XYZ file of C-alpha atoms in Angstrom:
555
model
C -0.018 -0.033 -0.268
C 1.191 3.275 -0.769
C 2.471 5.617 1.706
C -0.003 8.857 2.009
C 2.039 11.402 1.595
C 2.763 9.832 -2.352
C -0.845 11.257 -3.165
C -1.652 14.890 -3.060
C -4.163 15.948 -0.053
C -7.397 15.677 -0.900
C -7.671 13.861 -3.925
C -10.029 11.356 -2.635
C -12.527 14.155 -2.411
C -12.378 14.750 -6.112
C -13.081 11.722 -7.956
C -14.427 11.754 -11.165
C -18.176 11.673 -11.988
C -19.602 10.262 -14.819
C -21.372 13.112 -17.000
C -24.870 12.718 -15.894
C -24.702 13.817 -12.329
C -23.256 17.095 -13.924
C -25.936 19.642 -14.608
C -25.779 21.505 -17.973
C -26.659 24.367 -16.292
C -24.126 24.171 -13.062
C -21.868 27.196 -12.284
C -18.295 26.559 -13.140
C -15.401 26.788 -10.946
C -14.009 29.642 -10.439
C -17.260 31.698 -10.653
C -18.897 33.113 -7.199
C -22.471 34.458 -6.715
C -23.033 37.314 -5.779
C -25.701 36.053 -3.177
C -26.897 32.709 -1.782
C -30.436 31.920 -2.173
C -32.037 29.541 -0.637
C -33.077 26.229 -1.380
C -37.134 27.103 -0.910
C -37.052 30.710 -2.281
C -38.554 30.773 -5.964
C -36.140 32.581 -8.221
C -38.586 32.618 -11.174
C -39.076 35.980 -13.376
C -40.191 37.337 -15.886
C -38.519 37.651 -19.093
C -39.003 41.216 -19.557
C -37.541 42.585 -16.151
C -35.463 45.382 -16.624
C -31.802 44.137 -15.698
C -30.705 45.881 -12.478
C -27.425 47.578 -14.124
C -30.169 49.574 -16.126
C -32.218 51.005 -13.274
C -31.372 54.300 -11.086
C -30.564 54.068 -7.810
C -33.018 56.656 -6.797
C -35.546 54.311 -8.466
C -35.783 51.945 -6.261
C -37.345 54.003 -3.531
C -40.023 55.237 -6.015
C -43.774 54.022 -5.647
C -44.966 52.991 -8.904
C -46.378 56.649 -10.490
C -49.079 57.190 -12.460
C -49.615 57.083 -16.207
C -49.465 61.110 -16.762
C -46.102 61.794 -14.211
C -43.609 63.283 -16.073
C -40.822 61.020 -17.766
C -37.548 61.642 -16.021
C -35.727 62.345 -19.282
C -39.035 65.298 -20.458
C -37.482 68.569 -20.750
C -40.429 71.271 -21.627
C -37.998 73.719 -22.487
C -37.096 71.217 -25.561
C -40.603 69.184 -25.846
C -42.453 69.225 -28.772
C -45.705 70.878 -30.020
C -48.411 68.609 -27.895
C -50.579 69.267 -31.129
C -50.158 70.241 -35.062
C -52.993 71.193 -36.555
C -54.324 69.357 -39.421
C -53.238 72.514 -41.302
C -50.244 73.265 -39.631
C -49.566 75.682 -37.275
C -49.432 79.336 -39.147
C -46.803 81.492 -38.610
C -48.264 85.027 -36.489
C -45.939 88.070 -36.731
C -46.748 90.544 -33.867
C -44.466 93.319 -34.256
C -43.540 95.773 -31.369
C -45.062 98.907 -33.414
C -48.003 96.841 -32.082
C -50.203 98.339 -29.144
C -49.974 95.318 -26.454
C -53.952 95.209 -26.571
C -54.105 94.311 -30.357
C -51.012 91.953 -29.699
C -52.414 89.976 -26.367
C -56.178 90.081 -27.946
C -54.408 88.098 -31.159
C -52.928 85.282 -29.417
C -56.377 85.108 -27.241
C -58.341 84.452 -29.752
C -55.792 81.417 -31.020
C -55.686 78.052 -29.475
C -53.444 77.240 -27.032
C -51.164 75.386 -29.516
C -51.423 77.454 -32.071
C -50.001 80.543 -29.883
C -46.784 81.487 -30.496
C -43.300 80.449 -28.528
C -41.781 82.745 -26.164
C -38.051 82.869 -26.707
C -36.126 80.765 -24.998
C -33.646 83.382 -23.598
C -34.666 84.535 -20.160
C -36.740 88.120 -20.312
C -36.093 89.504 -16.832
C -32.020 89.410 -16.565
C -32.333 91.251 -13.529
C -33.443 88.064 -11.972
C -31.448 85.511 -10.263
C -33.635 82.904 -11.204
C -37.590 82.270 -12.632
C -39.887 84.657 -10.233
C -42.049 81.387 -8.911
C -45.444 80.634 -10.878
C -47.838 81.361 -7.760
C -46.272 84.653 -7.233
C -46.700 85.917 -10.947
C -50.592 84.439 -10.978
C -50.897 86.387 -8.176
C -49.796 90.234 -9.662
C -51.994 89.365 -12.902
C -54.789 88.841 -10.672
C -53.903 92.233 -8.629
C -53.451 94.053 -12.197
C -56.750 93.026 -13.753
C -58.507 93.181 -10.552
C -57.720 96.925 -11.159
C -58.739 97.012 -14.288
C -62.213 95.326 -13.634
C -62.835 97.723 -10.559
C -62.495 100.184 -12.510
C -64.915 99.789 -15.235
C -62.311 98.172 -18.186
C -64.500 95.392 -20.708
C -63.936 91.484 -20.320
C -61.603 91.981 -23.683
C -59.173 94.523 -22.520
C -58.302 92.641 -19.067
C -58.262 89.083 -20.412
C -55.625 90.622 -22.741
C -53.773 92.612 -19.720
C -53.380 89.722 -17.337
C -52.157 87.538 -20.648
C -49.640 90.518 -21.329
C -48.456 89.802 -17.824
C -47.801 86.486 -17.918
C -46.547 86.091 -20.975
C -43.529 89.120 -19.215
C -42.396 86.956 -17.526
C -42.413 83.383 -19.570
C -45.433 81.750 -18.644
C -47.174 81.241 -22.402
C -49.726 79.009 -21.589
C -51.989 80.718 -19.486
C -55.877 80.944 -19.814
C -57.333 84.015 -17.794
C -60.885 84.198 -17.522
C -62.922 86.865 -16.290
C -66.405 88.120 -15.570
C -68.078 90.398 -13.583
C -66.688 89.983 -9.633
C -64.640 86.731 -10.399
C -61.203 87.000 -12.160
C -58.999 83.869 -12.107
C -56.246 82.528 -14.534
C -55.011 78.758 -15.170
C -51.300 77.909 -16.410
C -50.276 74.330 -17.146
C -46.192 74.631 -17.599
C -46.548 71.557 -19.672
C -49.091 68.476 -20.696
C -47.205 65.840 -18.431
C -47.207 68.843 -15.553
C -50.334 69.552 -12.790
C -51.933 73.654 -13.607
C -51.760 75.884 -10.664
C -54.922 77.743 -11.086
C -55.442 81.125 -8.870
C -58.726 83.398 -8.155
C -59.989 86.698 -7.194
C -63.149 88.235 -6.602
C -63.685 91.784 -6.733
C -65.467 93.143 -4.180
C -65.641 97.018 -4.764
C -66.060 99.143 -7.343
C -64.973 102.368 -8.193
C -64.519 104.949 -11.025
C -60.923 106.398 -11.124
C -59.061 106.990 -15.120
C -55.882 107.894 -13.289
C -55.429 104.793 -11.417
C -56.557 102.568 -14.541
C -54.109 104.905 -16.972
C -51.472 104.204 -14.612
C -52.271 100.514 -14.559
C -52.108 100.626 -17.805
C -48.644 102.167 -18.185
C -47.434 98.924 -15.932
C -48.728 96.408 -18.254
C -46.956 99.311 -21.352
C -43.867 98.264 -19.759
C -43.930 95.017 -18.766
C -44.882 94.229 -22.376
C -41.471 95.643 -24.007
C -39.410 93.622 -25.546
C -36.153 94.641 -23.315
C -38.216 95.483 -20.270
C -35.881 94.573 -17.079
C -38.771 95.095 -14.367
C -38.265 92.212 -12.094
C -41.000 90.859 -9.992
C -40.123 93.112 -7.073
C -40.736 95.855 -8.880
C -43.629 95.635 -10.450
C -45.122 94.819 -7.184
C -43.980 98.163 -5.488
C -45.222 100.220 -8.520
C -48.747 98.306 -8.141
C -48.598 99.473 -4.469
C -47.528 102.812 -5.530
C -50.712 103.025 -7.744
C -53.093 102.183 -4.861
C -52.274 104.689 -2.600
C -51.903 107.524 -5.357
C -54.802 109.738 -4.325
C -57.517 111.002 -6.083
C -56.957 114.095 -8.695
C -59.875 116.005 -7.944
C -61.202 116.657 -4.383
C -64.498 116.066 -2.716
C -65.391 119.483 -3.341
C -64.432 119.357 -6.756
C -66.794 116.413 -7.743
C -69.626 118.369 -6.255
C -68.887 121.359 -8.273
C -68.712 119.209 -11.117
C -72.005 117.647 -10.851
C -73.177 121.142 -10.201
C -71.545 121.755 -13.732
C -72.734 119.032 -15.346
C -76.236 119.392 -14.780
C -76.392 123.311 -15.675
C -74.742 122.407 -18.932
C -76.607 119.395 -19.378
C -80.360 121.514 -18.741
C -79.081 124.695 -21.694
C -78.556 121.060 -24.404
C -82.495 121.200 -23.873
C -83.208 124.525 -23.729
C -82.953 126.252 -20.656
C -81.520 129.891 -19.127
C -79.718 131.311 -16.895
C -81.735 130.180 -14.159
C -82.737 127.016 -14.988
C -78.861 126.315 -15.593
C -78.567 127.793 -11.463
C -81.607 125.466 -10.195
C -80.211 122.060 -12.164
C -77.113 123.140 -10.696
C -77.976 123.226 -6.974
C -80.521 120.094 -7.296
C -77.504 118.561 -8.576
C -75.341 119.562 -5.763
C -77.694 118.768 -3.287
C -78.189 115.123 -4.402
C -74.527 114.840 -4.865
C -74.221 115.425 -1.125
C -76.867 113.154 0.030
C -75.529 110.443 -1.979
C -72.250 111.122 -0.181
C -74.257 110.916 2.986
C -75.644 107.842 2.422
C -72.303 106.018 0.966
C -70.484 107.341 4.829
C -73.363 105.028 6.330
C -72.870 101.985 4.152
C -76.272 102.151 1.966
C -76.118 100.142 -1.072
C -75.624 101.941 -4.696
C -79.316 101.194 -5.176
C -80.291 104.170 -2.630
C -77.779 106.536 -3.342
C -79.023 106.798 -6.839
C -82.518 107.251 -5.172
C -81.936 109.277 -3.011
C -79.553 111.838 -5.601
C -82.806 111.996 -7.873
C -84.738 113.489 -5.537
C -83.704 117.044 -4.863
C -83.250 117.776 -8.943
C -86.683 116.859 -9.194
C -88.321 118.028 -5.766
C -86.958 121.789 -7.414
C -88.519 121.405 -10.428
C -91.537 120.742 -9.136
C -91.360 123.995 -6.220
C -90.496 125.935 -9.220
C -93.888 125.037 -10.772
C -95.757 125.136 -7.630
C -94.560 128.900 -7.255
C -95.297 129.348 -10.487
C -92.006 130.426 -12.054
C -92.347 130.972 -15.480
C -89.275 129.152 -16.179
C -88.463 125.348 -17.869
C -89.026 123.140 -14.999
C -88.482 120.135 -17.621
C -85.400 121.121 -18.090
C -84.391 121.745 -14.842
C -84.750 117.977 -14.163
C -83.853 116.461 -17.054
C -80.724 118.448 -16.053
C -80.787 117.337 -12.539
C -80.688 113.643 -14.100
C -77.564 113.834 -16.997
C -75.210 113.346 -13.907
C -77.004 109.769 -12.377
C -77.156 108.073 -16.268
C -74.728 105.232 -15.808
C -73.736 105.434 -19.012
C -70.332 104.132 -18.266
C -71.774 101.277 -17.215
C -74.000 100.502 -20.016
C -70.682 101.206 -22.753
C -68.960 98.654 -20.819
C -71.577 96.292 -21.095
C -72.935 96.198 -24.206
C -69.522 96.200 -25.384
C -68.950 93.037 -23.579
C -71.875 91.355 -25.483
C -70.716 92.340 -27.963
C -67.195 90.977 -28.136
C -68.369 87.774 -27.049
C -68.491 87.913 -22.571
C -72.166 87.224 -22.758
C -72.252 86.591 -18.923
C -70.030 89.677 -17.773
C -72.552 91.515 -20.235
C -75.263 90.163 -18.643
C -73.931 91.057 -14.783
C -73.574 94.874 -16.273
C -77.047 95.311 -18.042
C -78.724 94.219 -14.781
C -76.284 96.718 -12.445
C -77.488 99.560 -15.366
C -81.221 98.250 -14.557
C -80.924 98.595 -10.752
C -79.099 102.250 -11.098
C -81.877 102.506 -13.565
C -84.801 101.442 -11.319
C -82.996 103.440 -7.920
C -83.461 106.581 -10.624
C -86.658 106.016 -11.167
C -87.960 105.504 -7.636
C -86.743 108.636 -6.037
C -87.959 110.855 -9.773
C -90.952 109.569 -9.060
C -91.649 109.075 -5.651
C -91.498 113.054 -5.608
C -93.531 113.420 -8.840
C -96.267 111.822 -8.048
C -96.503 113.683 -4.718
C -95.884 117.008 -6.820
C -99.016 115.856 -8.967
C -101.071 115.055 -5.792
C -100.553 118.733 -4.261
C -101.910 120.162 -7.942
C -97.880 120.733 -9.357
C -98.816 121.044 -13.795
C -96.190 119.667 -15.131
C -96.543 119.484 -18.648
C -94.572 116.727 -20.821
C -94.804 118.638 -24.018
C -92.446 121.896 -22.009
C -88.906 121.007 -23.276
C -90.078 119.430 -26.704
C -89.881 122.293 -29.198
C -86.417 122.370 -31.109
C -84.110 125.297 -29.461
C -82.646 126.966 -32.416
C -79.083 127.873 -30.334
C -76.629 125.388 -32.269
C -73.244 127.603 -30.154
C -74.845 127.437 -27.225
C -75.252 123.858 -27.031
C -72.085 122.779 -28.699
C -70.428 124.798 -25.697
C -73.022 123.158 -23.542
C -72.181 119.866 -24.659
C -67.953 120.616 -24.179
C -68.927 121.481 -20.552
C -71.113 117.947 -19.874
C -67.902 116.278 -20.885
C -65.623 118.643 -18.817
C -67.575 117.963 -15.766
C -68.227 114.143 -16.336
C -63.717 113.879 -16.948
C -63.723 114.917 -13.159
C -65.956 112.834 -12.372
C -64.569 110.570 -13.104
C -61.278 111.325 -12.110
C -59.401 111.170 -15.230
C -55.525 112.756 -15.949
C -55.761 116.222 -16.563
C -53.823 115.611 -19.606
C -56.693 114.134 -21.054
C -59.458 116.682 -20.007
C -58.957 118.777 -22.968
C -58.872 116.081 -25.322
C -62.369 114.115 -23.939
C -63.674 118.509 -23.887
C -62.736 118.213 -27.863
C -64.445 114.838 -28.271
C -67.531 116.183 -26.500
C -67.930 119.327 -28.439
C -67.792 116.792 -31.615
C -70.527 114.490 -30.496
C -72.687 117.706 -29.592
C -71.811 119.090 -33.086
C -72.490 116.013 -35.068
C -76.114 115.404 -33.676
C -76.769 118.652 -33.689
C -76.150 118.618 -37.735
C -78.164 115.616 -38.274
C -80.937 115.360 -36.288
C -82.129 119.454 -36.013
C -80.502 120.308 -39.475
C -80.530 117.345 -41.226
C -84.068 116.313 -39.686
C -82.785 112.566 -39.352
C -83.944 110.500 -36.269
C -82.869 111.179 -32.629
C -81.369 107.376 -32.445
C -79.816 107.393 -36.006
C -78.151 110.728 -35.029
C -76.558 109.486 -31.395
C -75.600 106.050 -33.356
C -73.018 108.198 -36.035
C -71.892 110.552 -33.272
C -71.085 107.668 -30.960
C -69.288 106.368 -33.446
C -67.169 109.108 -33.896
C -66.612 109.733 -30.392
C -65.448 105.963 -30.134
C -63.855 106.449 -33.469
C -61.761 109.726 -31.931
C -61.576 108.582 -28.092
C -59.593 104.834 -29.719
C -56.705 107.274 -31.761
C -56.111 109.328 -29.181
C -56.059 106.234 -27.121
C -53.457 104.143 -29.150
C -51.455 107.542 -29.581
C -50.729 107.733 -25.872
C -51.026 103.926 -25.827
C -53.823 104.036 -22.732
C -56.807 102.957 -22.265
C -59.753 104.591 -24.040
C -62.414 104.734 -21.706
C -60.986 107.834 -20.825
C -61.567 109.123 -24.525
C -64.618 107.610 -24.550
C -67.043 107.580 -21.770
C -66.851 111.441 -20.341
C -67.325 112.366 -24.295
C -70.503 110.452 -24.675
C -72.139 112.599 -21.739
C -73.871 115.103 -24.055
C -76.012 112.173 -25.482
C -77.140 110.752 -23.016
C -81.331 109.823 -22.771
C -82.161 112.438 -19.846
C -84.845 114.035 -21.577
C -85.893 111.068 -22.822
C -86.071 109.285 -19.009
C -87.859 112.689 -17.677
C -90.561 112.333 -19.647
C -91.209 108.483 -19.474
C -91.304 108.988 -15.527
C -93.864 111.381 -15.600
C -95.741 109.824 -17.647
C -96.339 106.970 -15.600
C -96.764 109.650 -12.720
C -99.830 111.040 -14.404
C -101.469 107.547 -15.364
C -100.660 108.114 -19.001
C -98.452 104.539 -18.972
C -98.935 104.494 -22.444
C -97.212 107.778 -23.478
C -94.324 106.983 -20.420
C -93.866 103.274 -21.787
C -93.154 105.288 -25.491
C -90.736 107.792 -23.544
C -88.843 104.900 -22.020
C -88.522 103.144 -25.258
C -87.440 105.882 -26.368
C -84.625 106.237 -24.335
C -83.617 102.633 -24.050
C -82.967 102.754 -27.720
C -80.838 105.991 -27.799
C -78.852 104.136 -24.936
C -78.136 100.993 -26.794
C -77.319 103.522 -29.610
C -74.437 105.261 -27.903
C -73.045 101.402 -27.101
C -72.963 100.083 -29.908
C -71.561 103.475 -32.206
C -68.596 103.331 -29.248
C -68.262 99.726 -30.552
C -68.476 100.044 -33.821
C -66.504 103.557 -33.814
C -63.564 100.948 -31.974
C -63.286 98.964 -34.982
C -63.699 100.809 -37.277
C -60.115 102.216 -35.688
C -58.483 99.360 -35.965
C -59.493 99.256 -39.495
C -57.700 101.606 -40.364
C -54.750 101.047 -38.489
C -51.740 98.857 -40.176
C -51.650 95.702 -39.077
C -50.304 92.172 -39.767
C -52.713 89.978 -42.178
C -51.517 87.273 -39.643
C -52.713 89.342 -36.835
C -56.209 90.048 -36.739
C -58.131 89.105 -34.397
C -60.084 86.176 -34.989
C -64.079 86.624 -34.627
C -66.663 83.799 -33.397
C -68.123 82.009 -36.186
C -71.623 82.012 -36.591
C -74.042 80.306 -35.297
C -75.982 79.606 -38.665
C -79.064 79.336 -36.679
C -78.527 75.962 -34.877
């Protein structure tokens, strides 16, 4: 038996075995497994499983996400357009020479996929980082709130909000404006969650100086080379809110008196009628201020403000003073007629914002009912105590063209003060009001055309000149239009309609009130038509025209 040292140690452990005893899937010698798996654990895997080396380390800790979550390699700035129309995406050239109102209106009427994309270069190099989306939306809503509270149309408010968002790099934005609610939604891409903010407009006031300042801020933000940071925009907006009115309270009361006196001259009154109408309007203004200080709604303010002019007219009749009492009452009503809200409501309806238009017109109706209640209350008791009010007293044609043109200019001047306009715009508005009085007098008194047609043409010229003035200064058109339509307001038709109802002549009263409503619609439609004509006169690229809504063809 050979000695044990002649064999290598452990040789008895490596005896040769047959091929059947060795598996073809056995691990070769020298290859060590990374981890031992227990015999009772199942090793069944899917052939679609992702190899471990291709899974990012951070993906192991993530839960199973939704199919709409953003892919890890997605970048919104380098992504392709989400949707391409069958006819292709039209090329839109929005030149800097166009006012920002036209540029923003053009893009708002486009589908989101067809809007021109923003430049990849950051617009605001002064900021160290891109401003937060919620802060940009908050600034946009604050600007829209000031514009809507100042009486601006819904289309212009949406255009301004869209311009602010694009100036800070938010191109996928959809602003929505109703009468008391503003909302805006921003969606960075199709795989990102949208961010939506809203704001409620609870108080409205007439301050066209503040309105012009907000328009200037939006114009500065819309410049291609604008470097206004978000903090600077907030600071300027706070300064606009803190600015005082250009005209004090006593100036507004005096403007009410001047407005009523000039309106009484327009309908045939003399110097004493001018004084009485001015006194009645100023008393009504002070009573309305007193009611506002007590927190009463505007309905009651209009009701109380309409009583002093009517009371003075009834008193003059009872004292048998040979004066035109209808001119006294008509002049006092001119300062109360809601021409601003009427024009804005009809404009919203003509541009497709029907909910806002219905709300504005309902507000006009409430104000008008307040005036009716106040005047009818005084006229009813005047008739009961024996006041002989003659409905036909002021219906004759007054052949004083020079005085009427001057009175029209004074009415527009007084309205400009009441609307708190910038002092630099008062002269333009006064001249525009003189044009309205001249055109109306030439067509109605000289040309013997109907009152409605003459009013519509005069209002159209007012809207045309107002739009041209505003585009020359890149400002809102309201300060140049609203005060200039003052001479065209249907004050006398309103008074005669109320007098007919007070004297139990419902048919005559209904005819006069219907005429007043027709004149109001003629003013609003004429102003809007003049604005549309002004856009035709300005050279605008063909591709940048504002898209109109398609006709329903009765279906």
